[in-house]
């Protein structure tokens, strides 16, 4: 009700950003599950080797079990690093998108105020309302 132009800007920008965020969130959840599964595999290898330590020693397989565990830990590390990068990208893009929406509102709203199509108070009211919705 305060500004049709600003409302249209928010109606276009917010669903688009929410869609991208939903897709990224879905990918991150999948990657998180894979990371947890890999950690479970590494834990399973360690549990198996430690639970059967006498058998492992009897067949002199300590080195092989250590290598198996090391390989599983390496897989866990790779998955965790990928998840960390994904979360960092998601957080960074979210913050940038939010700030760009604020700047876009200020820019377009400022031009409307300069053209006397909107008052400064209405611009601030719209900005506060849109930030409430965005959060």
Coordinates of N, CA, C and O in Angstrom, one line a residue:
X1 N 0.8 -1.2 0.0 CA 0.0 0.0 0.0 C 0.9 1.3 0.0 O 0.4 2.3 -0.4
X2 N 2.1 1.1 0.5 CA 3.0 2.3 0.5 C 3.5 2.7 -0.9 O 3.6 3.8 -1.2
X3 N 4.0 1.6 -1.6 CA 4.6 1.8 -2.9 C 4.4 0.6 -3.8 O 4.9 -0.5 -3.5
X4 N 3.7 0.8 -4.9 CA 3.4 -0.3 -5.8 C 4.8 -0.8 -6.4 O 5.0 -2.0 -6.5
X5 N 5.6 0.1 -6.8 CA 6.9 -0.3 -7.4 C 7.8 -1.1 -6.5 O 8.3 -2.1 -6.9
X6 N 7.9 -0.6 -5.2 CA 8.7 -1.4 -4.3 C 8.1 -2.7 -4.0 O 8.8 -3.7 -3.8
X7 N 6.8 -2.8 -3.9 CA 6.1 -4.0 -3.6 C 6.3 -5.0 -4.7 O 6.6 -6.2 -4.5
X8 N 6.2 -4.5 -6.0 CA 6.5 -5.4 -7.1 C 7.9 -5.9 -7.1 O 8.2 -7.1 -7.4
X9 N 8.9 -5.1 -6.8 CA 10.3 -5.5 -6.6 C 10.4 -6.6 -5.6 O 11.0 -7.6 -5.9
X10 N 9.8 -6.5 -4.5 CA 9.9 -7.5 -3.4 C 9.2 -8.8 -3.9 O 9.6 -9.9 -3.6
X11 N 8.0 -8.6 -4.6 CA 7.3 -9.8 -5.0 C 8.0 -10.6 -6.1 O 7.8 -11.8 -6.2
X12 N 8.9 -10.0 -6.8 CA 9.7 -10.7 -7.8 C 11.0 -11.2 -7.1 O 11.3 -12.4 -7.3
X13 N 11.6 -10.4 -6.3 CA 12.9 -10.8 -5.8 C 12.8 -11.9 -4.7 O 13.6 -12.9 -4.7
X14 N 11.9 -11.7 -3.7 CA 11.9 -12.7 -2.6 C 11.5 -14.1 -3.0 O 12.2 -15.0 -2.6
X15 N 10.5 -14.4 -3.8 CA 10.2 -15.8 -4.2 C 11.4 -16.4 -5.0 O 11.7 -17.5 -4.8
X16 N 12.0 -15.6 -5.8 CA 13.2 -16.1 -6.6 C 14.3 -16.5 -5.7 O 14.9 -17.6 -5.8
X17 N 14.6 -15.6 -4.7 CA 15.7 -15.9 -3.8 C 15.3 -17.1 -2.9 O 16.2 -17.9 -2.5
X18 N 14.1 -17.2 -2.5 CA 13.6 -18.3 -1.7 C 13.7 -19.6 -2.4 O 14.1 -20.6 -1.9
X19 N 13.4 -19.6 -3.7 CA 13.5 -20.8 -4.6 C 15.0 -21.3 -4.6 O 15.2 -22.5 -4.5
X20 N 15.9 -20.3 -4.9 CA 17.3 -20.7 -5.0 C 17.8 -21.2 -3.6 O 18.5 -22.2 -3.5
X21 N 17.3 -20.5 -2.5 CA 17.7 -21.0 -1.2 C 17.2 -22.4 -0.9 O 17.9 -23.2 -0.2
X22 N 16.0 -22.6 -1.3 CA 15.4 -24.0 -1.1 C 16.2 -25.0 -1.8 O 16.4 -26.1 -1.3
X23 N 16.5 -24.8 -3.0 CA 17.3 -25.7 -3.8 C 18.7 -26.0 -3.2 O 19.2 -27.1 -3.0
X24 N 19.3 -24.9 -2.8 CA 20.6 -25.0 -2.1 C 20.5 -25.8 -0.8 O 21.3 -26.6 -0.4
X25 N 19.5 -25.4 0.0 CA 19.2 -26.1 1.3 C 19.0 -27.6 1.1 O 19.5 -28.4 1.9
X26 N 18.3 -28.0 0.0 CA 18.0 -29.4 -0.3 C 19.4 -30.1 -0.6 O 19.6 -31.2 -0.1
X27 N 20.2 -29.5 -1.4 CA 21.5 -30.0 -1.7 C 22.4 -30.2 -0.5 O 23.1 -31.2 -0.3
X28 N 22.3 -29.2 0.4 CA 23.1 -29.2 1.6 C 22.6 -30.3 2.6 O 23.4 -31.0 3.2
X29 N 21.3 -30.5 2.7 CA 20.8 -31.6 3.5 C 21.3 -33.0 3.0 O 21.6 -33.8 3.7
X30 N 21.2 -33.1 1.7 CA 21.7 -34.4 1.0 C 23.2 -34.6 1.4 O 23.6 -35.7 1.7
X31 N 24.0 -33.6 1.2 CA 25.4 -33.7 1.5 C 25.6 -33.9 3.0 O 26.5 -34.7 3.3
X32 N 24.8 -33.4 3.8 CA 25.0 -33.6 5.3 C 24.7 -35.1 5.6 O 25.4 -35.7 6.4
X33 N 23.6 -35.6 5.0 CA 23.3 -37.0 5.2 C 24.5 -37.9 4.7 O 24.9 -38.9 5.4
X34 N 25.0 -37.6 3.5 CA 26.2 -38.4 3.0 C 27.4 -38.3 4.0 O 28.1 -39.3 4.2
X35 N 27.6 -37.1 4.5 CA 28.7 -36.9 5.5 C 28.5 -37.8 6.7 O 29.4 -38.5 7.2
X36 N 27.3 -37.8 7.2 CA 27.0 -38.6 8.4 C 27.1 -40.1 8.1 O 27.6 -40.8 8.9
X37 N 26.7 -40.5 6.9 CA 26.8 -41.9 6.5 C 28.3 -42.3 6.4 O 28.7 -43.4 6.8
X38 N 29.1 -41.4 5.9 CA 30.5 -41.7 5.8 C 31.2 -41.8 7.1 O 32.0 -42.7 7.4
X39 N 30.8 -40.9 8.1 CA 31.3 -41.0 9.4 C 30.9 -42.3 10.1 O 31.7 -43.0 10.8
X40 N 29.7 -42.7 9.8 CA 29.2 -44.0 10.3 C 30.0 -45.2 9.8 O 30.3 -46.1 10.5
X41 N 30.4 -45.1 8.5 CA 31.2 -46.2 7.9 C 32.6 -46.2 8.6 O 33.1 -47.3 8.9
X42 N 33.2 -45.1 8.8 CA 34.5 -45.0 9.4 C 34.4 -45.6 10.8 O 35.3 -46.3 11.3
X43 N 33.4 -45.2 11.5 CA 33.2 -45.7 12.9 C 33.0 -47.2 12.9 O 33.5 -47.9 13.8
X44 N 32.2 -47.7 11.9 CA 32.0 -49.1 11.8 C 33.3 -49.9 11.5 O 33.5 -51.0 12.1
X45 N 34.2 -49.3 10.7 CA 35.5 -50.0 10.5 C 36.3 -50.0 11.7 O 36.9 -51.1 12.1
X46 N 36.3 -48.9 12.5 CA 37.1 -48.9 13.7 C 36.5 -49.8 14.8 O 37.2 -50.6 15.4
X47 N 35.2 -49.9 14.8 CA 34.5 -50.8 15.8 C 34.8 -52.2 15.5 O 35.1 -53.0 16.4
X48 N 34.8 -52.5 14.2 CA 35.0 -53.9 13.8 C 36.5 -54.3 14.1 O 36.7 -55.4 14.6
X49 N 37.4 -53.4 13.8 CA 38.8 -53.8 14.0 C 39.1 -53.9 15.5 O 39.8 -54.8 16.0
X50 N 38.6 -53.0 16.3 CA 38.8 -53.0 17.8 C 38.0 -54.1 18.4 O 38.5 -54.7 19.4
X51 N 36.9 -54.4 17.9 CA 36.1 -55.5 18.5 C 36.7 -56.9 18.2 O 36.6 -57.8 19.0
X52 N 37.5 -57.0 17.1 CA 38.1 -58.2 16.7 C 39.6 -58.1 16.8 O 40.3 -58.6 15.9
X53 N 40.1 -57.4 17.8 CA 41.5 -57.1 17.8 C 42.4 -58.3 17.9 O 43.5 -58.4 17.3
X54 N 41.9 -59.4 18.5 CA 42.7 -60.6 18.6 C 42.8 -61.3 17.3 O 43.9 -61.8 16.9
X55 N 41.8 -61.3 16.5 CA 41.8 -61.9 15.2 C 42.7 -61.1 14.3 O 43.5 -61.6 13.5
X56 N 42.6 -59.8 14.4 CA 43.4 -58.9 13.5 C 44.9 -59.1 13.8 O 45.7 -59.2 12.9
X57 N 45.2 -59.2 15.1 CA 46.6 -59.5 15.5 C 47.1 -60.9 15.1 O 48.2 -61.1 14.7
X58 N 46.2 -61.8 15.2 CA 46.5 -63.2 14.9 C 46.9 -63.4 13.4 O 47.8 -64.1 13.1
X59 N 46.3 -62.6 12.6 CA 46.6 -62.6 11.1 C 47.5 -61.5 10.7 O 47.7 -61.3 9.5
X60 N 48.0 -60.8 11.6 CA 49.0 -59.7 11.4 C 48.4 -58.7 10.4 O 49.0 -58.3 9.4
X61 N 47.1 -58.3 10.6 CA 46.4 -57.4 9.7 C 46.3 -56.0 10.2 O 45.4 -55.2 9.7
X62 N 47.1 -55.6 11.2 CA 47.0 -54.3 11.8 C 47.2 -53.2 10.7 O 46.4 -52.2 10.7
X63 N 48.2 -53.3 9.8 CA 48.4 -52.3 8.8 C 47.2 -52.2 7.9 O 46.8 -51.1 7.5
X64 N 46.7 -53.3 7.5 CA 45.5 -53.3 6.5 C 44.3 -52.6 7.2 O 43.7 -51.8 6.5
X65 N 44.1 -52.9 8.4 CA 42.9 -52.3 9.1 C 43.2 -50.8 9.3 O 42.2 -50.0 9.2
X66 N 44.4 -50.4 9.6 CA 44.7 -49.0 9.7 C 44.5 -48.3 8.4 O 44.0 -47.2 8.4
X67 N 44.9 -48.9 7.3 CA 44.7 -48.3 6.0 C 43.2 -48.2 5.7 O 42.8 -47.2 5.1
X68 N 42.4 -49.2 6.0 CA 41.0 -49.2 5.8 C 40.4 -48.0 6.5 O 39.6 -47.3 6.0
X69 N 40.8 -47.9 7.8 CA 40.2 -46.8 8.6 C 40.7 -45.5 8.1 O 39.9 -44.5 8.0
X70 N 41.9 -45.4 7.7 CA 42.4 -44.1 7.1 C 41.7 -43.7 5.9 O 41.4 -42.5 5.7
X71 N 41.4 -44.7 5.0 CA 40.6 -44.4 3.8 C 39.2 -43.9 4.1 O 38.7 -43.0 3.5
X72 N 38.6 -44.5 5.1 CA 37.2 -44.1 5.5 C 37.3 -42.7 6.1 O 36.4 -41.9 5.9
X73 N 38.3 -42.4 6.9 CA 38.5 -41.1 7.5 C 38.7 -40.0 6.4 O 38.2 -38.9 6.5
X74 N 39.5 -40.4 5.4 CA 39.8 -39.5 4.3 C 38.4 -39.2 3.6 O 38.2 -38.0 3.2
X75 N 37.6 -40.2 3.4 CA 36.3 -39.9 2.8 C 35.5 -39.0 3.6 O 34.8 -38.1 3.1
X76 N 35.5 -39.2 4.9 CA 34.8 -38.3 5.8 C 35.3 -36.9 5.8 O 34.5 -36.0 5.8
X77 N 36.6 -36.8 5.7 CA 37.2 -35.4 5.6 C 36.7 -34.7 4.4 O 36.3 -33.5 4.4
X78 N 36.8 -35.4 3.2 CA 36.4 -34.8 2.0 C 34.9 -34.4 2.0 O 34.5 -33.3 1.5
X79 N 34.0 -35.2 2.5 CA 32.6 -34.9 2.6 C 32.4 -33.7 3.5 O 31.6 -32.8 3.2
X80 N 33.1 -33.7 4.7 CA 32.9 -32.6 5.6 C 33.4 -31.3 5.0 O 32.8 -30.2 5.3
X81 N 34.5 -31.3 4.3 CA 35.0 -30.1 3.7 C 34.0 -29.6 2.6 O 33.8 -28.4 2.5
X82 N 33.4 -30.5 1.8 CA 32.4 -30.1 0.8 C 31.2 -29.5 1.5 O 30.7 -28.5 1.0
X83 N 30.8 -30.1 2.6 CA 29.7 -29.6 3.3 C 30.0 -28.2 3.9 O 29.2 -27.3 3.8
X84 N 31.1 -28.0 4.4 CA 31.6 -26.7 5.0 C 31.6 -25.7 3.9 O 31.1 -24.5 4.1
X85 N 32.1 -26.0 2.7 CA 32.1 -25.1 1.6 C 30.7 -24.7 1.2 O 30.4 -23.6 0.9
X86 N 29.8 -25.7 1.1 CA 28.5 -25.5 0.7 C 27.7 -24.6 1.7 O 27.0 -23.7 1.3
X87 N 27.9 -24.8 3.0 CA 27.3 -24.0 4.0 C 27.8 -22.6 3.9 O 27.1 -21.6 4.0
X88 N 29.1 -22.4 3.7 CA 29.7 -21.1 3.6 C 29.2 -20.4 2.4 O 28.8 -19.2 2.5
X89 N 29.0 -21.1 1.3 CA 28.5 -20.4 0.1 C 27.0 -20.0 0.3 O 26.6 -18.9 0.0
X90 N 26.3 -20.9 1.0 CA 24.9 -20.6 1.2 C 24.7 -19.4 2.1 O 24.0 -18.5 1.9
X91 N 25.5 -19.4 3.2 CA 25.4 -18.3 4.1 C 25.9 -17.0 3.5 O 25.2 -15.9 3.6
X92 N 27.0 -17.0 2.7 CA 27.5 -15.8 2.1 C 26.5 -15.3 1.1 O 26.2 -14.1 1.0
X93 N 25.9 -16.2 0.2 CA 25.0 -15.7 -0.8 C 23.7 -15.2 -0.1 O 23.1 -14.2 -0.6
X94 N 23.3 -15.8 1.0 CA 22.1 -15.3 1.7 C 22.3 -13.9 2.2 O 21.4 -13.0 2.1
X95 N 23.4 -13.7 2.8 CA 23.7 -12.3 3.3 C 23.8 -11.3 2.2 O 23.3 -10.2 2.3
X96 N 24.5 -11.7 1.1 CA 24.6 -10.8 0.0 C 23.3 -10.5 -0.6 O 22.9 -9.3 -0.9
X97 N 22.4 -11.5 -0.8 CA 21.1 -11.3 -1.4 C 20.3 -10.4 -0.5 O 19.6 -9.5 -1.0
X98 N 20.3 -10.6 0.8 CA 19.5 -9.8 1.8 C 20.0 -8.4 1.7 O 19.2 -7.4 1.6
X99 N 21.3 -8.1 1.7 CA 21.8 -6.8 1.6 C 21.5 -6.1 0.2 O 21.2 -4.9 0.2
X100 N 21.5 -6.9 -0.8 CA 21.2 -6.4 -2.1 C 19.7 -5.9 -2.2 O 19.3 -4.9 -2.8
X101 N 18.8 -6.7 -1.5 CA 17.4 -6.3 -1.5 C 17.2 -5.0 -0.7 O 16.5 -4.2 -1.1
X102 N 18.0 -4.9 0.4 CA 17.9 -3.6 1.2 C 18.4 -2.5 0.3 O 17.8 -1.4 0.2
X103 N 19.5 -2.7 -0.3 CA 20.1 -1.6 -1.2 C 19.2 -1.3 -2.4 O 19.0 -0.1 -2.7
X104 N 18.6 -2.3 -3.0 CA 17.6 -2.1 -4.1 C 16.4 -1.3 -3.6 O 16.0 -0.4 -4.3
X105 N 15.9 -1.6 -2.4 CA 14.8 -0.9 -1.8 C 15.2 0.6 -1.6 O 14.4 1.5 -1.9
X106 N 16.4 0.8 -1.0 CA 16.8 2.1 -0.8 C 17.1 2.9 -2.1 O 16.7 4.1 -2.2
X107 N 17.6 2.2 -3.1 CA 17.9 2.9 -4.3 C 16.6 3.3 -5.0 O 16.4 4.5 -5.4
X108 N 15.7 2.4 -5.2 CA 14.5 2.6 -5.9 C 13.6 3.6 -5.1 O 13.0 4.5 -5.6
X109 N 13.5 3.3 -3.8 CA 12.8 4.1 -2.9 C 13.3 5.5 -2.8 O 12.6 6.5 -2.8
X110 N 14.6 5.7 -2.8 CA 15.3 7.0 -2.9 C 14.9 7.8 -4.1 O 14.7 9.0 -4.1
X111 N 14.9 7.0 -5.2 CA 14.5 7.7 -6.5 C 13.1 8.1 -6.5 O 12.7 9.2 -7.0
X112 N 12.2 7.3 -5.8 CA 10.8 7.7 -5.7 C 10.7 8.9 -4.8 O 9.8 9.8 -5.0
X113 N 11.5 8.9 -3.7 CA 11.4 10.1 -2.8 C 11.9 11.3 -3.5 O 11.3 12.4 -3.4
X114 N 13.0 11.2 -4.3 CA 13.5 12.3 -5.0 C 12.5 12.9 -6.0 O 12.4 14.1 -6.3
X115 N 11.7 12.0 -6.6 CA 10.7 12.4 -7.6 C 9.4 12.7 -6.9 O 8.4 12.9 -7.6
X116 N 9.4 12.8 -5.6 CA 8.3 13.2 -4.8 C 7.0 12.3 -5.0 O 5.9 12.7 -5.0
X117 N 7.3 11.0 -5.3 CA 6.3 10.0 -5.5 C 6.1 9.2 -4.2 O 5.2 8.4 -4.1
X118 N 7.0 9.4 -3.2 CA 7.0 8.7 -2.0 C 7.6 9.6 -0.9 O 8.6 10.3 -1.2
X119 N 7.1 9.5 0.3 CA 7.7 10.3 1.4 C 8.9 9.5 2.0 O 8.9 8.2 1.9
X120 N 9.8 10.2 2.7 CA 10.8 9.5 3.4 C 10.3 8.5 4.5 O 10.8 7.5 4.7
X121 N 9.3 9.0 5.2 CA 8.7 8.1 6.2 C 8.1 6.9 5.6 O 8.2 5.8 6.2
X122 N 7.4 7.0 4.5 CA 6.8 5.8 3.8 C 8.0 4.9 3.4 O 7.8 3.6 3.5
X123 N 9.1 5.4 2.9 CA 10.2 4.6 2.5 C 10.7 3.8 3.7 O 10.9 2.6 3.6
X124 N 10.9 4.5 4.8 CA 11.4 3.8 6.0 C 10.4 2.7 6.5 O 10.8 1.6 6.9
X125 N 9.1 3.1 6.4 CA 8.1 2.1 6.8 C 8.1 0.9 6.0 O 8.1 -0.3 6.4
X126 N 8.3 1.1 4.6 CA 8.3 0.0 3.7 C 9.6 -0.9 4.0 O 9.6 -2.1 4.0
X127 N 10.7 -0.2 4.2 CA 12.0 -0.9 4.5 C 11.9 -1.8 5.7 O 12.3 -2.9 5.7
X128 N 11.3 -1.2 6.8 CA 11.2 -2.0 8.0 C 10.2 -3.2 7.8 O 10.5 -4.3 8.2
X129 N 9.1 -3.0 7.1 CA 8.1 -4.0 6.9 C 8.8 -5.1 6.0 O 8.6 -6.3 6.2
X130 N 9.5 -4.7 4.9 CA 10.1 -5.7 4.0 C 11.2 -6.5 4.7 O 11.3 -7.7 4.5
X131 N 11.9 -5.8 5.6 CA 13.0 -6.6 6.3 C 12.4 -7.6 7.3 O 12.9 -8.7 7.5
X132 N 11.2 -7.2 7.9 CA 10.5 -8.1 8.8 C 10.1 -9.4 8.0 O 10.3 -10.5 8.5
X133 N 9.6 -9.2 6.8 CA 9.1 -10.3 6.0 C 10.4 -11.1 5.5 O 10.3 -12.4 5.5
X134 N 11.4 -10.5 5.1 CA 12.6 -11.1 4.6 C 13.2 -12.0 5.7 O 13.7 -13.1 5.4
X135 N 13.2 -11.6 6.9 CA 13.8 -12.4 8.0 C 13.0 -13.6 8.3 O 13.4 -14.6 8.6

